[in-house]
Amino acid sequence: MKKIILALALLYPAAVLAQGAAQGTTPPADPANPPMIGDKPLMQVGTKKPSAKKGEKAKSQSVAQKLQACQEIDDGTKERLNCYDAVFAPQPKPKPAAAKAVNECRFVKEEDERLTCYNGFADKIPKLPQ
C-alpha cells in the first residue's frame, strides 16, 4: 500500500507538469479560424453568451435608479452633468421658473446651475434596492 501511494505521489506531479507544459505551448485561439478536426470545426464550449428566454425582457432602470447611478460619478464634473443630461435631455429656456421636480432642471441654461439642480433632487431620492 505504501508503495502505491509513493508511486502516485511521484507520478501525479509529473503528469500535472506535463499538462501545464502542453497547454502553455499552444497558440491562442483565433475566432476567425477555429481549430479544425479533419474538415469540421472543433466544438467550442462556453463561447456563447446565454440568450434571454422568450417572454423574459431585460429590466430597464427607473429614472430614480439612473439618477442614483449618476451620483456615483465625482461631484461637480462634466461627466456627472452628461449623465444627468442623458436621463433628461437639456432644453434650455431664457428665463426658466424655479424647478419643482427633477425633470424641470433640464430647462436651466447654465451648466453649473443645472448640475446643482439635479444634485439637489437626486440627493433626496431614497436609496432603492438593486
CSV table of C-alpha atoms in Angstrom, one decimal:
chain,number,residue,atom,x,y,z
A,1,MET,CA,0.0,0.0,0.0
A,2,LYS,CA,2.8,2.4,0.9
A,3,LYS,CA,4.5,1.6,-2.5
A,4,ILE,CA,1.3,2.5,-4.4
A,5,ILE,CA,1.0,5.8,-2.5
A,6,LEU,CA,4.6,6.6,-3.1
A,7,ALA,CA,4.3,5.9,-6.8
A,8,LEU,CA,1.2,8.1,-7.1
A,9,ALA,CA,3.0,10.9,-5.2
A,10,LEU,CA,5.8,10.8,-7.7
A,11,LEU,CA,3.8,10.4,-10.9
A,12,TYR,CA,1.0,12.9,-10.1
A,13,PRO,CA,3.2,16.0,-10.1
A,14,ALA,CA,4.9,14.8,-13.3
A,15,ALA,CA,1.5,14.5,-15.0
A,16,VAL,CA,0.5,17.9,-13.9
A,17,LEU,CA,3.7,19.5,-15.1
A,18,ALA,CA,3.3,17.7,-18.5
A,19,GLN,CA,-0.2,19.1,-18.9
A,20,GLY,CA,0.9,22.6,-18.0
A,21,ALA,CA,3.7,22.5,-20.4
A,22,ALA,CA,1.4,21.2,-23.2
A,23,GLN,CA,-1.1,23.9,-22.5
A,24,GLY,CA,1.4,26.7,-22.5
A,25,THR,CA,2.8,25.8,-25.9
A,26,THR,CA,-0.5,26.0,-27.8
A,27,PRO,CA,-1.2,29.2,-29.7
A,28,PRO,CA,-4.2,31.3,-28.6
A,29,ALA,CA,-7.5,30.5,-30.3
A,30,ASP,CA,-8.4,32.7,-33.3
A,31,PRO,CA,-12.2,33.2,-33.5
A,32,ALA,CA,-11.9,33.8,-37.3
A,33,ASN,CA,-10.1,30.5,-37.9
A,34,PRO,CA,-11.4,27.9,-35.3
A,35,PRO,CA,-9.4,24.8,-34.8
A,36,MET,CA,-10.3,22.0,-37.2
A,37,ILE,CA,-10.6,18.2,-36.9
A,38,GLY,CA,-10.5,17.0,-40.5
A,39,ASP,CA,-12.9,19.3,-42.3
A,40,LYS,CA,-15.1,20.1,-39.3
A,41,PRO,CA,-14.5,22.8,-36.8
A,42,LEU,CA,-13.7,21.8,-33.2
A,43,MET,CA,-16.6,22.3,-30.9
A,44,GLN,CA,-16.1,25.4,-28.7
A,45,VAL,CA,-17.7,25.0,-25.3
A,46,GLY,CA,-18.8,28.1,-23.3
A,47,THR,CA,-18.1,30.7,-26.0
A,48,LYS,CA,-21.8,31.8,-26.5
A,49,LYS,CA,-23.5,34.2,-24.1
A,50,PRO,CA,-26.7,32.9,-22.5
A,51,SER,CA,-29.7,34.1,-24.5
A,52,ALA,CA,-32.8,35.5,-23.0
A,53,LYS,CA,-35.8,33.3,-22.8
A,54,LYS,CA,-39.0,34.1,-24.6
A,55,GLY,CA,-41.2,36.4,-22.6
A,56,GLU,CA,-38.2,37.4,-20.4
A,57,LYS,CA,-37.3,41.0,-21.0
A,58,ALA,CA,-34.2,42.9,-19.8
A,59,LYS,CA,-35.2,45.0,-16.8
A,60,SER,CA,-34.9,48.7,-17.6
A,61,GLN,CA,-33.8,51.0,-14.9
A,62,SER,CA,-36.2,53.6,-13.5
A,63,VAL,CA,-35.4,57.3,-13.7
A,64,ALA,CA,-34.6,57.3,-9.9
A,65,GLN,CA,-32.1,54.4,-10.4
A,66,LYS,CA,-30.5,56.2,-13.3
A,67,LEU,CA,-30.1,59.4,-11.3
A,68,GLN,CA,-28.6,57.5,-8.4
A,69,ALA,CA,-26.1,55.9,-10.8
A,70,CYS,CA,-25.1,59.4,-11.8
A,71,GLN,CA,-24.5,60.2,-8.1
A,72,GLU,CA,-21.6,57.7,-8.2
A,73,ILE,CA,-19.6,60.0,-10.6
A,74,ASP,CA,-17.4,62.7,-9.0
A,75,ASP,CA,-19.4,65.7,-8.0
A,76,GLY,CA,-19.0,68.9,-9.9
A,77,THR,CA,-17.7,67.2,-13.1
A,78,LYS,CA,-18.9,67.4,-16.7
A,79,GLU,CA,-19.3,63.6,-16.7
A,80,ARG,CA,-21.9,63.8,-14.0
A,81,LEU,CA,-23.8,66.5,-15.8
A,82,ASN,CA,-23.6,64.5,-19.0
A,83,CYS,CA,-25.0,61.5,-17.1
A,84,TYR,CA,-28.0,63.6,-15.9
A,85,ASP,CA,-28.4,65.1,-19.4
A,86,ALA,CA,-28.7,61.5,-20.7
A,87,VAL,CA,-31.6,60.9,-18.4
A,88,PHE,CA,-33.3,64.3,-19.1
A,89,ALA,CA,-32.2,65.9,-22.4
A,90,PRO,CA,-31.5,69.6,-21.8
A,91,GLN,CA,-33.9,72.1,-23.2
A,92,PRO,CA,-32.6,75.5,-22.0
A,93,LYS,CA,-35.1,78.4,-21.7
A,94,PRO,CA,-34.0,82.0,-21.4
A,95,LYS,CA,-35.9,82.6,-18.1
A,96,PRO,CA,-36.9,79.2,-16.5
A,97,ALA,CA,-39.1,79.1,-13.4
A,98,ALA,CA,-37.8,77.5,-10.2
A,99,ALA,CA,-37.7,73.8,-10.6
A,100,LYS,CA,-40.3,71.9,-8.6
A,101,ALA,CA,-39.4,68.5,-10.0
A,102,VAL,CA,-36.2,66.9,-11.2
A,103,ASN,CA,-37.3,66.9,-14.8
A,104,GLU,CA,-37.6,70.7,-14.8
A,105,CYS,CA,-33.9,71.0,-14.2
A,106,ARG,CA,-33.4,70.5,-17.9
A,107,PHE,CA,-34.7,73.9,-18.7
A,108,VAL,CA,-31.9,75.7,-16.8
A,109,LYS,CA,-29.4,77.2,-19.3
A,110,GLU,CA,-26.2,77.5,-17.1
A,111,GLU,CA,-24.5,74.1,-16.7
A,112,ASP,CA,-23.4,74.6,-13.1
A,113,GLU,CA,-26.9,75.7,-12.1
A,114,ARG,CA,-28.3,72.7,-13.9
A,115,LEU,CA,-25.9,70.3,-12.2
A,116,THR,CA,-26.8,71.8,-8.8
A,117,CYS,CA,-30.5,71.5,-9.5
A,118,TYR,CA,-30.1,67.8,-10.5
A,119,ASN,CA,-27.9,67.1,-7.4
A,120,GLY,CA,-30.5,68.7,-5.1
A,121,PHE,CA,-33.2,66.3,-6.3
A,122,ALA,CA,-31.0,63.2,-6.7
A,123,ASP,CA,-29.8,63.6,-3.1
A,124,LYS,CA,-33.4,63.5,-1.8
A,125,ILE,CA,-34.2,60.2,-3.6
A,126,PRO,CA,-34.3,57.3,-1.0
A,127,LYS,CA,-31.8,54.5,-1.7
A,128,LEU,CA,-33.6,52.0,-3.9
A,129,PRO,CA,-32.8,48.2,-3.8
A,130,GLN,CA,-30.7,46.9,-6.6
